Amino acid sequence: MKYVIVSTTSNMGGAHIASKKLYDELHKTDLDVSYLSLEKISGFKYIYKFFILCERMLKKIFGDTKSTIFSSSGMYGLISKKDLEKFDIVNIHWISAGCISLFVLRNISNKLIITCHDAWWVNGLSHHKSNEKSFLSKYVKDLKKEILINSKVIITPSLWLKNEMIKNIPEIKNKIKVIPNITVHHNFQEIKNNYKNIKKVVIQKRNIKIGVCYSNFYSNTAKGSDDILKLIKYLDKNKLFNFQIIHAGKIGNNLNEIDISKYIVHLGELNSKNMKEFYNSIDIFLNLSKFENLSNTLVECLMYAIPSIAYDVGGNKEINNTNNNICIKYNSNEVILSQSIFDLMNIKTEFNEQHIQKFTNEKIIKEYKNVCK
């Protein structure tokens, strides 16, 4: 059986990194696995620039709400049906406009496994509010619905998203499965050792290394960058404890509002190579996104026994379990967050084998292989 994983890119952003990790793990099995992304399409940069130029011209003619033919409608794609027809299983991950057209996906829907890292498995229209009134909106949404209904299997990392999708499309109820994403790999013994060796000296030194992780750290209030800034300013003013922000991802101009060099250690763009460095360098992790499916970073922190704070959005509560190290906040501000950081560093974290077993790579790979049958 020939199996291909398709994602827009293999090296940036949470969904794309997860797809590459899945490939790496499946490649160790008896499946004949390939990986296809836009980087492998000859001359894709030049072709993509051409479509972007066309898009800008359409914006000048029609305005932002109608210029969706190229950028976000899924009407075109550089990966063709011919590129995919030799495979028995086509597992698409988060694919942005310009990757695969919806027409190609419709033609091969019976061999599609769709991994929904979030609700927008194909970027377009519903992902960008400015495009919701587009003249293509209803047609595109109906086309996506048709593809989902006719696909082989739909995979979502969280029960929350499964329920949300079934509410909107009841016809997919019997083909949607909950399988978490592959994380930074650990075998089970390594995970147990992480819990045995939890750091205990940080609070006494009053020097806490706080991890934040964004593929894009711009003024994106939906992903929580505004809350991080408020927390930094509050801790800077009140001197409750010494701290550093350890950041993986892109850094934006909004962080220049204060002297960031004093507080922020920037590890570079988020990718599969620097993730272990990131987790090994932090004491506590903050995921302050206001919308989420099931955060890969929270699962990875669970494996590393790193205390974490997240908002009660999406499937985040599904990672939480009694006496583990994830604090779910229903509402918060910089005062509550700073106290939660201090408190969480003093809570003894217990190893819950049954809970953690659900997120191990070995179990996830077994479930992916089962859906291929």
Coordinates of C-alpha atoms in Angstrom, one line a residue:
M1 CA 0.0 0.0 0.0
K2 CA 1.4 3.4 -1.0
Y3 CA 0.6 6.1 1.5
V4 CA 1.4 9.9 1.0
I5 CA 1.3 12.7 3.5
V6 CA 0.5 16.1 2.0
S7 CA 1.1 19.4 3.7
T8 CA 1.8 22.9 2.4
T9 CA 5.2 23.0 4.0
S10 CA 7.3 20.6 6.1
N11 CA 9.1 23.0 8.4
M12 CA 7.0 25.8 9.8
G13 CA 3.9 25.9 11.9
G14 CA 2.4 23.4 14.3
A15 CA 0.3 21.4 11.8
H16 CA 3.1 21.1 9.3
I17 CA 5.6 20.1 11.9
A18 CA 3.1 17.5 13.2
S19 CA 2.7 16.1 9.7
K20 CA 6.4 15.7 9.3
K21 CA 6.8 14.0 12.6
L22 CA 4.0 11.6 11.5
Y23 CA 5.9 10.8 8.3
D24 CA 9.1 10.1 10.3
E25 CA 7.3 7.7 12.5
L26 CA 5.3 5.9 9.8
H27 CA 8.4 5.6 7.8
K28 CA 9.8 3.2 10.4
T29 CA 6.8 0.8 9.9
D30 CA 6.0 -1.5 7.0
L31 CA 4.0 1.1 5.2
D32 CA 5.4 2.6 1.9
V33 CA 5.2 6.2 3.0
S34 CA 6.0 9.4 1.0
Y35 CA 5.8 13.1 1.9
L36 CA 4.7 15.8 -0.5
S37 CA 4.8 19.5 0.1
L38 CA 5.0 22.6 -2.1
E39 CA 8.8 22.7 -1.6
K40 CA 9.0 19.5 -3.8
I41 CA 7.1 21.1 -6.7
S42 CA 9.6 22.3 -9.3
G43 CA 9.5 26.1 -9.7
F44 CA 6.8 26.5 -7.1
K45 CA 8.1 29.8 -5.8
Y46 CA 7.9 31.5 -9.2
I47 CA 4.4 30.0 -9.9
Y48 CA 3.2 31.0 -6.5
K49 CA 4.5 34.6 -7.0
F50 CA 2.5 34.7 -10.2
F51 CA -0.7 33.8 -8.4
I52 CA -0.1 36.3 -5.7
L53 CA 0.4 39.0 -8.4
C54 CA -2.9 38.0 -9.9
E55 CA -4.5 38.2 -6.5
R56 CA -3.3 41.7 -5.9
M57 CA -4.7 42.8 -9.3
L58 CA -8.1 41.3 -8.4
K59 CA -8.1 43.1 -5.1
K60 CA -7.7 46.4 -7.0
I61 CA -10.5 45.5 -9.3
F62 CA -13.0 43.9 -6.9
G63 CA -11.9 44.8 -3.4
D64 CA -10.9 42.5 -0.5
T65 CA -14.3 40.7 -0.1
K66 CA -14.4 39.3 -3.7
S67 CA -10.8 38.6 -4.5
T68 CA -10.8 35.0 -3.4
I69 CA -10.4 33.2 -6.8
F70 CA -6.7 32.6 -6.2
S71 CA -5.8 33.1 -2.5
S72 CA -8.3 31.5 -0.3
S73 CA -11.0 29.8 -2.3
G74 CA -9.1 26.6 -3.1
M75 CA -9.8 27.1 -6.8
Y76 CA -6.3 26.3 -7.8
G77 CA -3.3 24.2 -6.6
L78 CA 0.2 23.4 -7.6
I79 CA -0.1 19.7 -6.6
S80 CA -2.0 18.0 -9.3
K81 CA -4.2 14.8 -9.6
K82 CA -1.3 13.2 -11.5
D83 CA 1.0 13.8 -8.5
L84 CA -1.4 11.8 -6.3
E85 CA -2.9 9.1 -8.5
K86 CA -0.1 6.6 -7.8
F87 CA -1.0 6.5 -4.1
D88 CA -3.6 4.3 -2.4
I89 CA -4.0 6.6 0.6
V90 CA -3.6 10.4 0.4
N91 CA -3.4 11.9 3.9
I92 CA -3.8 15.6 3.7
H93 CA -2.9 17.9 6.6
W94 CA -3.3 21.6 6.9
I95 CA -3.0 22.8 3.3
S96 CA -3.2 26.4 2.4
A97 CA -4.5 27.9 -0.8
G98 CA -2.2 27.1 -3.7
C99 CA -1.4 23.6 -2.5
I100 CA -4.2 21.4 -3.9
S101 CA -7.4 22.6 -5.5
L102 CA -10.7 21.4 -4.1
F103 CA -11.5 19.9 -7.5
V104 CA -8.5 17.6 -7.2
L105 CA -9.5 16.6 -3.7
R106 CA -13.1 15.9 -4.9
N107 CA -11.8 13.6 -7.6
I108 CA -9.7 11.5 -5.2
S109 CA -12.0 11.8 -2.1
N110 CA -12.5 8.0 -1.8
K111 CA -8.9 7.5 -0.8
L112 CA -8.5 10.7 1.3
I113 CA -7.6 10.6 5.0
I114 CA -8.1 14.2 6.2
T115 CA -6.3 15.1 9.4
C116 CA -8.0 18.1 10.9
H117 CA -5.4 19.9 13.0
D118 CA -8.0 22.6 13.3
A119 CA -11.4 23.3 11.8
W120 CA -9.8 24.7 8.6
W121 CA -8.3 21.6 7.0
V122 CA -8.1 23.6 3.8
N123 CA -7.4 27.3 4.1
G124 CA -10.2 29.4 2.6
L125 CA -13.1 31.6 3.3
S126 CA -14.1 30.4 6.7
H127 CA -10.5 31.0 7.8
H128 CA -10.5 34.7 6.9
K129 CA -13.5 36.7 8.1
S130 CA -13.0 39.3 5.4
N131 CA -13.8 36.7 2.8
E132 CA -17.0 35.3 4.3
K133 CA -19.2 37.5 2.0
S134 CA -17.4 36.4 -1.1
F135 CA -19.4 35.4 -4.1
L136 CA -17.6 32.1 -4.0
S137 CA -18.4 31.4 -0.3
K138 CA -21.4 29.1 -0.5
Y139 CA -20.0 27.1 -3.5
V140 CA -16.6 26.5 -1.7
K141 CA -18.2 25.5 1.6
D142 CA -20.5 23.1 -0.2
L143 CA -17.6 21.6 -2.1
K144 CA -15.6 21.1 1.2
K145 CA -18.6 19.4 2.7
E146 CA -18.9 17.1 -0.2
I147 CA -15.2 16.1 0.1
L148 CA -15.5 15.4 3.8
I149 CA -18.6 13.3 3.3
N150 CA -17.0 11.2 0.6
S151 CA -13.6 10.9 2.2
K152 CA -12.2 7.6 3.5
V153 CA -11.5 8.7 7.1
I154 CA -11.4 12.0 9.0
I155 CA -9.0 12.3 11.9
T156 CA -9.1 15.0 14.6
P157 CA -6.8 15.3 17.6
S158 CA -9.6 16.2 20.0
L159 CA -13.1 14.9 20.9
W160 CA -14.1 18.6 21.0
L161 CA -13.5 19.1 17.3
K162 CA -15.1 15.8 16.4
N163 CA -18.3 16.9 18.2
E164 CA -18.2 20.4 16.5
M165 CA -17.7 18.9 13.1
I166 CA -20.6 16.4 13.6
K167 CA -22.9 19.2 14.6
N168 CA -22.2 20.9 11.3
I169 CA -22.1 17.8 9.1
P170 CA -24.0 14.8 10.7
E171 CA -23.2 12.6 7.7
I172 CA -19.6 12.2 8.8
K173 CA -20.4 10.8 12.2
N174 CA -19.3 7.2 11.5
K175 CA -16.0 8.1 9.7
I176 CA -14.5 10.6 12.1
K177 CA -11.9 9.3 14.6
V178 CA -10.0 11.0 17.4
I179 CA -6.2 10.4 17.2
P180 CA -3.8 12.9 18.8
N181 CA -0.9 14.4 16.8
I182 CA 2.6 12.9 16.9
T183 CA 4.8 14.9 19.3
V184 CA 8.5 15.2 20.0
H185 CA 9.3 11.5 20.3
H186 CA 9.8 9.8 23.6
N187 CA 9.6 6.1 24.5
F188 CA 7.6 5.4 27.6
Q189 CA 10.6 4.9 29.9
E190 CA 12.0 8.3 28.9
I191 CA 8.6 9.9 29.8
K192 CA 8.7 8.2 33.2
N193 CA 12.2 9.4 33.8
N194 CA 11.2 13.0 32.9
Y195 CA 8.7 12.8 35.8
K196 CA 11.2 11.4 38.2
N197 CA 13.6 14.2 37.5
I198 CA 11.3 17.3 37.7
K199 CA 13.3 20.4 38.5
K200 CA 13.0 21.6 42.1
V201 CA 15.4 24.5 42.4
V202 CA 13.8 27.2 40.4
I203 CA 11.5 28.7 42.9
Q204 CA 14.2 29.0 45.6
K205 CA 16.3 31.0 43.1
R206 CA 13.2 33.1 42.0
N207 CA 14.4 32.7 38.4
I208 CA 11.7 31.2 36.2
K209 CA 12.2 30.4 32.5
I210 CA 8.8 30.8 30.9
G211 CA 8.3 29.2 27.5
V212 CA 6.0 30.6 24.8
C213 CA 5.8 29.2 21.3
Y214 CA 4.4 30.9 18.2
S215 CA 4.9 30.3 14.5
N216 CA 4.1 34.0 14.2
F217 CA 4.4 36.3 17.2
Y218 CA 2.8 39.4 15.8
S219 CA 0.0 41.5 17.2
N220 CA -2.3 38.4 17.2
T221 CA -4.6 38.8 20.1
A222 CA -6.5 35.6 19.2
K223 CA -3.3 33.6 19.8
G224 CA -2.6 35.4 23.1
S225 CA 0.4 37.6 22.3
D226 CA -1.3 40.6 23.9
D227 CA -1.7 38.6 27.2
I228 CA 2.0 37.7 27.1
L229 CA 3.0 41.4 26.7
K230 CA 0.7 42.4 29.6
L231 CA 2.3 39.7 31.8
I232 CA 5.9 40.8 30.9
K233 CA 5.0 44.4 31.8
Y234 CA 3.4 43.4 35.0
L235 CA 6.3 41.2 36.1
D236 CA 8.7 43.9 35.1
K237 CA 6.9 46.5 37.2
N238 CA 6.2 44.4 40.3
K239 CA 9.5 42.4 40.5
L240 CA 7.7 39.3 41.9
F241 CA 10.4 37.0 40.7
N242 CA 13.2 36.9 38.2
F243 CA 12.1 35.5 34.8
Q244 CA 13.0 35.0 31.2
I245 CA 10.7 34.4 28.3
I246 CA 12.1 31.6 26.1
H247 CA 10.4 32.0 22.7
A248 CA 10.4 29.7 19.7
G249 CA 9.0 31.1 16.5
K250 CA 8.9 34.4 14.6
I251 CA 9.1 37.6 16.6
G252 CA 7.0 40.7 15.8
N253 CA 7.2 44.5 16.2
N254 CA 4.8 44.4 19.1
L255 CA 7.5 43.0 21.4
N256 CA 9.6 46.2 20.8
E257 CA 7.2 48.1 23.1
I258 CA 9.6 47.3 26.0
D259 CA 13.2 46.3 26.3
I260 CA 12.8 42.8 25.0
S261 CA 16.5 42.0 25.1
K262 CA 16.3 42.1 28.8
Y263 CA 13.6 39.4 29.1
I264 CA 13.3 37.4 25.9
V265 CA 15.6 34.7 24.6
H266 CA 14.6 34.0 21.0
L267 CA 15.4 30.6 19.7
G268 CA 14.5 31.2 16.1
E269 CA 11.6 30.0 14.0
L270 CA 9.5 27.1 15.2
N271 CA 10.6 23.8 13.5
S272 CA 11.1 20.2 14.4
K273 CA 14.9 20.6 14.9
N274 CA 14.7 23.2 17.7
M275 CA 11.8 21.9 19.7
K276 CA 13.8 19.7 22.0
E277 CA 16.2 22.6 22.7
F278 CA 13.1 24.7 23.5
Y279 CA 11.5 22.2 25.9
N280 CA 14.8 21.5 27.7
S281 CA 15.4 25.2 28.3
I282 CA 12.1 26.1 30.0
D283 CA 10.6 25.6 33.5
I284 CA 6.9 26.4 32.7
F285 CA 5.0 26.8 29.5
L286 CA 2.2 29.3 28.6
N287 CA -0.3 28.7 25.8
L288 CA -2.6 31.7 25.9
S289 CA -4.4 31.1 22.6
K290 CA -8.1 32.1 22.7
F291 CA -8.9 29.5 20.1
E292 CA -7.4 26.1 19.8
N293 CA -8.1 22.5 18.9
L294 CA -5.8 20.3 21.0
S295 CA -2.5 22.0 21.4
N296 CA 0.5 19.9 20.3
T297 CA 2.7 22.0 22.6
L298 CA 0.6 21.1 25.7
V299 CA 0.8 17.4 24.8
E300 CA 4.6 17.7 24.4
C301 CA 4.9 19.5 27.8
L302 CA 2.9 16.6 29.3
M303 CA 5.6 14.2 28.0
Y304 CA 8.4 16.4 29.3
A305 CA 6.7 16.9 32.7
I306 CA 6.8 20.7 32.2
P307 CA 4.1 22.6 34.1
S308 CA 1.7 24.4 31.7
I309 CA -1.0 27.1 31.7
A310 CA -3.6 27.3 29.0
Y311 CA -7.0 28.7 28.5
D312 CA -10.2 26.6 28.5
V313 CA -10.6 26.5 24.7
G314 CA -11.1 23.7 22.2
G315 CA -9.9 20.4 23.4
N316 CA -7.3 21.6 25.9
K317 CA -9.2 20.1 28.8
E318 CA -8.8 16.7 27.3
I319 CA -5.0 16.9 28.0
N320 CA -5.7 17.8 31.6
N321 CA -6.0 15.1 34.3
T322 CA -6.1 15.0 38.1
N323 CA -2.7 15.7 39.7
N324 CA -0.9 16.3 36.4
N325 CA 0.9 19.6 35.6
I326 CA -1.6 21.5 33.3
C327 CA -3.5 24.4 34.7
I328 CA -6.6 25.3 32.7
K329 CA -7.7 28.9 33.3
Y330 CA -11.4 29.8 32.5
N331 CA -10.6 33.5 32.6
S332 CA -7.5 35.3 33.5
N333 CA -5.4 38.5 33.5
E334 CA -1.7 39.2 34.2
V335 CA -2.2 39.2 38.0
I336 CA -3.8 35.8 38.0
L337 CA -1.3 34.4 35.5
S338 CA 1.7 35.5 37.5
Q339 CA 0.3 33.9 40.7
S340 CA -0.6 30.8 38.7
I341 CA 3.0 30.5 37.5
F342 CA 4.4 30.8 41.0
D343 CA 1.8 28.3 42.4
L344 CA 2.2 25.7 39.6
M345 CA 5.9 25.6 40.1
N346 CA 5.3 24.4 43.7
I347 CA 2.7 21.7 43.0
K348 CA 4.0 18.1 43.0
T349 CA 3.3 16.5 39.6
E350 CA 2.4 12.9 39.6
F351 CA 2.9 10.4 36.8
N352 CA -0.4 9.1 35.5
E353 CA 0.5 6.2 33.2
Q354 CA -2.9 5.5 31.9
H355 CA -3.6 9.1 30.9
I356 CA -0.2 9.7 29.3
Q357 CA -0.3 6.4 27.4
K358 CA -3.0 7.9 25.1
F359 CA -0.6 10.4 23.7
T360 CA 2.4 8.2 23.1
N361 CA 3.7 7.9 19.5
E362 CA 3.5 4.1 19.6
K363 CA -0.2 4.2 20.2
I364 CA -0.8 7.0 17.7
I365 CA 1.0 5.1 14.9
K366 CA -0.9 1.9 15.7
E367 CA -4.2 3.8 15.2
Y368 CA -3.1 5.5 12.0
K369 CA -2.2 2.1 10.6
N370 CA -5.6 0.7 11.6
V371 CA -7.4 3.4 9.6
C372 CA -5.5 2.4 6.5
K373 CA -7.0 -1.0 6.4

